[in-house]
Every structure is written in structure tokens, then in C-alpha cells.
Short mmCIF file of C-alpha atoms in Angstrom, two decimals:
data_model
loop_
_atom_site.label_atom_id
_atom_site.label_comp_id
_atom_site.label_asym_id
_atom_site.label_seq_id
_atom_site.Cartn_x
_atom_site.Cartn_y
_atom_site.Cartn_z
CA MET A 1 30.70 14.99 6.14
CA ALA A 2 27.83 13.25 4.47
CA ASP A 3 27.84 10.72 7.28
CA SER A 4 27.30 13.25 10.05
CA LEU A 5 24.71 14.96 7.84
CA PHE A 6 22.89 11.62 7.47
CA TYR A 7 22.78 11.14 11.24
CA LEU A 8 21.71 14.74 11.72
CA PHE A 9 18.83 14.48 9.34
CA ALA A 10 17.87 11.00 10.54
CA PHE A 11 17.68 12.20 14.14
CA PHE A 12 15.66 15.26 12.98
CA THR A 13 13.25 13.18 10.97
CA VAL A 14 12.64 10.61 13.72
CA ALA A 15 12.13 13.34 16.26
CA CYS A 16 9.54 14.97 14.09
CA ALA A 17 7.81 11.61 13.41
CA VAL A 18 7.53 11.13 17.18
CA GLY A 19 6.01 14.64 17.28
CA VAL A 20 3.39 13.68 14.73
CA VAL A 21 2.45 10.55 16.66
CA ALA A 22 2.55 11.99 20.14
CA ASN A 23 1.16 15.44 19.69
CA LYS A 24 -2.25 16.17 21.29
CA ASN A 25 -2.95 19.07 18.99
CA ALA A 26 -3.82 18.20 15.34
CA VAL A 27 -2.30 21.48 14.04
CA ASN A 28 1.00 20.79 15.84
CA ALA A 29 0.91 17.24 14.40
CA ALA A 30 0.54 18.60 10.91
CA MET A 31 3.40 21.07 11.40
CA CYS A 32 5.62 18.14 12.76
CA LEU A 33 4.60 16.16 9.63
CA MET A 34 5.83 19.05 7.48
CA LEU A 35 9.13 19.13 9.29
CA CYS A 36 9.48 15.33 9.01
CA LEU A 37 8.90 15.55 5.25
CA MET A 38 11.48 18.22 5.01
CA GLY A 39 13.93 15.87 6.79
CA ILE A 40 13.10 13.09 4.44
CA ALA A 41 13.58 15.46 1.46
CA SER A 42 17.04 16.28 2.71
CA LEU A 43 17.79 12.57 3.05
CA PHE A 44 16.75 12.28 -0.63
CA VAL A 45 19.29 15.00 -1.42
CA LEU A 46 21.87 12.99 0.35
CA LEU A 47 20.81 10.02 -1.85
CA ASP A 48 21.38 12.23 -4.94
CA ALA A 49 17.64 12.15 -5.84
CA TYR A 50 17.25 15.83 -6.31
CA LEU A 51 14.13 15.75 -8.41
CA LEU A 52 12.32 13.60 -5.87
CA ALA A 53 13.38 15.88 -3.01
CA ALA A 54 11.98 18.88 -4.85
CA LEU A 55 8.76 16.92 -5.61
CA LEU A 56 8.40 15.84 -2.03
CA VAL A 57 8.69 19.36 -0.77
CA LEU A 58 6.32 20.68 -3.38
CA VAL A 59 3.65 18.00 -3.27
CA TYR A 60 3.83 16.74 0.30
CA ALA A 61 5.12 19.61 2.44
CA GLY A 62 3.35 22.11 0.20
CA ALA A 63 0.05 20.75 -0.93
CA VAL A 64 -0.80 17.82 1.29
CA VAL A 65 0.10 19.41 4.63
CA ALA A 66 -1.74 22.57 3.60
CA LEU A 67 -4.74 20.46 2.76
CA PHE A 68 -4.47 18.75 6.17
CA LEU A 69 -4.29 22.15 7.90
CA PHE A 70 -7.26 23.41 5.94
CA ILE A 71 -9.41 20.39 6.95
CA VAL A 72 -8.33 20.76 10.60
CA MET A 73 -9.46 24.38 10.44
CA LEU A 74 -12.72 23.41 8.64
CA LEU A 75 -13.68 20.65 11.07
CA ASP A 76 -12.48 22.53 14.23
CA MET A 77 -12.47 19.46 16.38
CA GLN A 78 -9.91 20.63 18.90
CA GLY A 79 -10.68 19.63 22.43
CA GLY A 80 -13.87 17.62 22.95
CA VAL A 81 -14.26 14.83 25.37
CA LYS A 82 -11.08 13.02 26.18
CA ARG A 83 -11.86 9.41 26.81
CA PRO A 84 -9.33 7.40 28.72
CA PHE A 85 -7.74 4.51 27.00
CA LYS A 86 -9.09 1.08 27.77
CA LYS A 87 -6.78 -1.14 29.65
CA MET A 88 -6.65 -3.54 26.71
CA THR A 89 -5.50 -0.63 24.46
CA ALA A 90 -2.67 0.24 26.86
CA VAL A 91 -1.52 -3.44 26.99
CA ALA A 92 -1.64 -3.68 23.19
CA SER A 93 0.30 -0.46 22.83
CA VAL A 94 3.07 -1.56 25.15
CA ALA A 95 3.22 -4.93 23.45
CA SER A 96 3.45 -3.34 20.00
CA LEU A 97 6.12 -0.92 21.18
CA ALA A 98 8.15 -3.78 22.59
CA LEU A 99 7.68 -5.68 19.29
CA MET A 100 8.89 -2.60 17.45
CA LEU A 101 11.96 -2.30 19.61
CA VAL A 102 12.70 -6.02 19.18
CA GLY A 103 12.24 -5.71 15.38
CA VAL A 104 14.50 -2.69 15.07
CA THR A 105 17.15 -4.33 17.28
CA MET A 106 17.05 -7.50 15.24
CA ILE A 107 17.41 -5.50 12.04
CA LYS A 108 20.26 -3.56 13.52
CA THR A 109 22.15 -6.64 14.87
CA ARG A 110 21.28 -9.46 12.46
CA GLY A 111 19.86 -7.83 9.40
CA GLN A 112 23.05 -6.66 7.73
CA LEU A 113 23.04 -7.25 4.04
CA SER A 114 26.25 -9.16 3.34
CA SER A 115 26.79 -8.30 -0.30
CA LEU A 116 26.05 -4.61 -0.36
CA PRO A 117 26.27 -2.99 -3.78
CA ALA A 118 28.98 -0.44 -3.74
CA PRO A 119 27.65 3.08 -4.20
CA VAL A 120 28.61 4.61 -7.46
CA GLY A 121 31.51 6.90 -6.69
CA THR A 122 33.10 8.80 -9.52
CA THR A 123 30.44 8.94 -12.19
CA ALA A 124 27.33 11.00 -11.72
CA PRO A 125 24.61 8.85 -10.11
CA VAL A 126 21.64 8.11 -12.43
CA GLY A 127 19.10 9.65 -10.06
CA ALA A 128 20.81 13.04 -10.25
CA VAL A 129 20.38 13.53 -13.98
CA LEU A 130 16.96 14.76 -15.06
CA LYS A 131 17.29 13.38 -18.53
CA ASN A 132 17.26 9.82 -17.21
CA TYR A 133 13.86 10.29 -15.64
CA ALA A 134 12.43 11.65 -18.83
CA GLU A 135 13.78 8.72 -20.84
CA LEU A 136 12.33 6.15 -18.41
CA LEU A 137 8.96 7.95 -18.03
CA PHE A 138 8.40 8.27 -21.75
CA THR A 139 9.62 4.83 -22.79
CA THR A 140 9.47 2.02 -20.26
CA TYR A 141 6.91 3.53 -17.98
CA LEU A 142 4.67 5.22 -20.52
CA LEU A 143 1.61 3.15 -19.73
CA PRO A 144 1.81 3.71 -15.95
CA VAL A 145 2.19 7.44 -16.57
CA GLN A 146 -1.07 7.41 -18.53
CA VAL A 147 -2.80 5.29 -15.87
CA ILE A 148 -1.65 7.69 -13.18
CA GLY A 149 -3.06 10.60 -15.16
CA PHE A 150 -6.37 8.81 -15.46
CA LEU A 151 -6.28 7.99 -11.79
CA LEU A 152 -5.88 11.69 -10.97
CA LEU A 153 -8.92 12.47 -13.10
CA ILE A 154 -10.96 9.82 -11.27
CA ALA A 155 -9.83 11.13 -7.91
CA MET A 156 -10.90 14.68 -8.86
CA LEU A 157 -14.32 13.50 -10.01
CA GLY A 158 -14.62 11.36 -6.87
CA VAL A 159 -13.85 14.31 -4.51
CA ILE A 160 -16.41 16.45 -6.40
CA VAL A 161 -19.09 13.80 -6.01
CA LEU A 162 -18.19 13.23 -2.33
CA SER A 163 -18.38 16.83 -1.34
CA LYS A 164 -21.35 18.04 -3.45
CA LYS A 165 -24.76 17.97 -1.95
CA PHE A 166 -27.17 16.65 -4.51
CA ALA A 167 -30.69 18.07 -4.52
CA GLY A 168 -33.37 15.54 -3.71
CA MET A 169 -31.01 13.10 -2.14
CA GLY A 170 -31.22 14.49 1.41
CA ASP A 171 -32.77 11.39 2.90
CA ILE A 172 -30.43 8.82 1.30
CA LYS A 173 -27.24 9.91 2.80
CA MET B 1 28.58 8.96 1.17
CA ASN B 2 29.59 6.86 4.17
CA ALA B 3 26.13 6.02 5.51
CA GLY B 4 25.38 2.64 3.94
CA LEU B 5 22.24 0.93 2.73
CA ASN B 6 21.72 -0.60 6.15
CA GLU B 7 21.43 2.73 7.95
CA TYR B 8 18.79 3.93 5.38
CA LEU B 9 16.81 0.77 5.69
CA VAL B 10 16.82 0.92 9.51
CA LEU B 11 15.69 4.51 9.43
CA SER B 12 12.98 3.67 6.98
CA GLY B 13 11.78 0.75 9.07
CA LEU B 14 11.82 2.95 12.18
CA LEU B 15 9.74 5.66 10.51
CA PHE B 16 7.32 3.04 9.22
CA ALA B 17 6.93 1.56 12.69
CA LEU B 18 6.36 4.95 14.22
CA GLY B 19 3.65 5.70 11.64
CA PHE B 20 2.00 2.37 12.34
CA PHE B 21 2.14 2.93 16.05
CA GLY B 22 0.37 6.23 15.51
CA VAL B 23 -2.28 4.57 13.42
CA LEU B 24 -2.89 2.12 16.22
CA LEU B 25 -2.70 4.72 19.02
CA ARG B 26 -4.48 7.81 17.88
CA LYS B 27 -8.25 8.37 17.95
CA ASN B 28 -8.55 11.36 15.70
CA THR B 29 -9.22 10.24 12.11
CA LEU B 30 -7.18 13.13 10.67
CA VAL B 31 -4.12 12.29 12.78
CA ILE B 32 -4.45 8.68 11.80
CA PHE B 33 -4.45 9.81 8.16
CA MET B 34 -1.25 11.85 8.81
CA CYS B 35 0.39 8.76 10.26
CA LEU B 36 -0.59 6.76 7.14
CA GLU B 37 1.16 9.42 5.02
CA LEU B 38 4.22 8.95 7.26
CA MET B 39 4.25 5.24 6.59
CA LEU B 40 3.96 5.88 2.91
CA VAL B 41 6.95 8.29 2.89
CA ALA B 42 9.00 5.94 4.96
CA SER B 43 8.52 3.19 2.31
CA THR B 44 9.58 5.67 -0.40
CA LEU B 45 12.79 6.35 1.50
CA ALA B 46 13.62 2.62 1.34
CA LEU B 47 12.92 2.61 -2.37
CA VAL B 48 15.14 5.61 -3.11
CA ALA B 49 17.94 4.08 -0.99
CA PHE B 50 17.77 0.78 -2.85
CA SER B 51 17.72 2.54 -6.19
CA ARG B 52 20.71 4.73 -5.26
CA PHE B 53 22.83 1.88 -4.02
CA ASN B 54 22.05 -0.37 -6.99
CA GLY B 55 22.75 2.32 -9.53
CA THR B 56 19.34 2.00 -11.21
CA LEU B 57 16.52 4.46 -11.66
CA ASP B 58 13.46 2.19 -11.41
CA GLY B 59 13.00 2.77 -7.71
CA ASP B 60 13.10 6.54 -8.13
CA VAL B 61 10.45 6.42 -10.92
CA PHE B 62 8.36 4.20 -8.72
CA VAL B 63 8.61 6.83 -5.96
CA PHE B 64 7.48 9.33 -8.57
CA PHE B 65 4.32 7.30 -9.07
CA ILE B 66 3.84 6.83 -5.31
CA LEU B 67 3.90 10.54 -4.73
CA THR B 68 1.27 11.06 -7.41
CA VAL B 69 -1.01 8.34 -6.03
CA ALA B 70 -0.54 9.71 -2.49
CA ALA B 71 -1.66 13.08 -3.57
CA ALA B 72 -4.80 11.67 -5.09
CA GLU B 73 -5.34 9.48 -2.00
CA VAL B 74 -5.07 12.46 0.37
CA ALA B 75 -7.65 14.40 -1.65
CA VAL B 76 -10.13 11.52 -1.64
CA GLY B 77 -9.50 10.59 2.01
CA LEU B 78 -9.94 14.12 3.31
CA ALA B 79 -13.18 14.39 1.26
CA ILE B 80 -14.40 11.22 2.91
CA ILE B 81 -13.51 12.57 6.33
CA VAL B 82 -15.37 15.83 5.68
CA ALA B 83 -18.41 13.87 4.45
CA LEU B 84 -18.20 11.72 7.54
CA PHE B 85 -18.11 14.82 9.76
CA ARG B 86 -21.07 16.26 8.02
CA ARG B 87 -23.08 13.07 8.56
CA ARG B 88 -22.05 12.15 12.10
CA GLN B 89 -20.65 15.38 13.62
CA THR B 90 -17.58 13.60 14.81
CA ILE B 91 -14.36 12.15 13.56
CA GLN B 92 -13.23 10.35 16.66
CA VAL B 93 -12.91 6.67 15.82
CA GLU B 94 -14.41 5.59 19.20
CA GLU B 95 -17.70 7.26 18.41
CA LEU B 96 -17.83 5.80 14.89
CA ASN B 97 -19.10 2.40 15.97
CA ALA B 98 -22.13 1.96 13.78
CA LEU B 99 -20.90 -1.46 12.60
CA LYS B 100 -20.70 -2.69 16.20
CA ASN B 101 -23.74 -4.79 17.24
#
């Protein structure tokens, strides 16, 4: 059951990722990105990381994609001149696609990890229990949590500075 | 849980490669940024799979941090793109060639 679900979600996610890459329209690309993130969140559920799945949906599929859509609307750069690809770009794209296929094939055929850790079967997996996260975040990873909080503050200030027009600085740009 | 670690890693690598392909291929800065996010999320999938199959929680906590940093990164990156659009009236990478020559 979980196996077929994995393949279903994996196919869905990869199809949506192709949609992100190949879509001409930026709004459609953002929508495909949201669907792709939902697929990855369901894969997280299959991996028993329920908290991360919920966070991925909230933070990424909610906030980040909404922000992307908002900026697409704000900039309104649909259409415009469509320049053809240079010949070098086409060659490089084909070469990189071939390299990607070779890499994936090599991983699939030769890259099997021989000593796979057996998944925990009967006991509840550690990633499913919320208390385990709290214990780690407030003991081992206390310093990174504080650093991340400070980083968010810096990002907020940086965004304000970037988007504010300061008086008397019109010619500096 | 029949799908093993290998399947998850192959899927993660495939998604990462697709995102990287989009970064190389696309000309719209916003779509390039979306593909960057795709690469980031693909790497988190690998981390969660490793963490699950090893029975530890460190990978999951790391993904927690990655999500936070990604949110900050998106905010700053989109602000930079908007500032770029104000200054140059375009966000197509082919027209942003001020460093050329």
C-alpha cells in the first residue's frame, strides 16, 4: 500500500516539477510549484515526518508561493519579446540533459547502498513524535535556533531597506 | 513502508536535477528563483529520508532550519528582484548584461 502510494506521489511530484521548469507562463509555473510542494509534503507523511509535512505546506505552499504570485502580479512581465535561444545554449541544454540521464541511470543501476539501515518497524518512529523535536530544539540545537531567529530579524530589516525609497538618495541607486 | 532509501534518494536527485536544469534553461529571474526553491526542497527530501531510515531526528531538525532559512531567502531574493525591476525595467537575464564588456 505504502509502496504504491510512494510511486503515485513520486510520479506526481516529478510531473509537477517538469511543469515548473517547462511552463511558459510564470503564474502556471508558480501553481505547479505549489502542487510539487504538496507532493513532497505527502512524501514526508510517508516518511513519518508529520510536523515537517505540515510546516512545508504552511511555509512553502502557503507563504512562499503566495509571495511568488504576488511578485508576478506586481511586476506584470508576462509576454514581452521572446528571444530565440542561441545555438550554444541549445547544445549545452541537450548535453546537460544527457548528463542528467546518465547520472540518474548510474544511480539507479550502480548506486545501491549495500548496507541499508532497516526502517524502524514496530516502535513509533522518532520523527512522528512531536516531543522529540522539542527536546532536540531546546537542548542540542538551542544555539542554531537563536541564530535562525536573528537571521530572520536581519532578513526582515534587509527587505525593508531594499524596498524603501530613501529621500535624497535618488541619484545613487 | 516498502519503498526503500534508494528510491527516495533517486527521486531527490531527479528533482534536484530538474531544478538545476530549470535554473540553466529559463530566462525569467522569477522562474529561476522558483527552480532554486525546487532544488532546496529536493535536498530536504533526501535529508528526511536519511533521517527516517537511520532512526535519528537530526536530519529532520536540519530540515526545520532549512525551511526557516528558505523563507528568509525568498523574502530577500524577491525584494532584490523588485528593486532590480525598478531600476532596469526588466527581469529577463539576457537583458541584465551590465557586467559584460
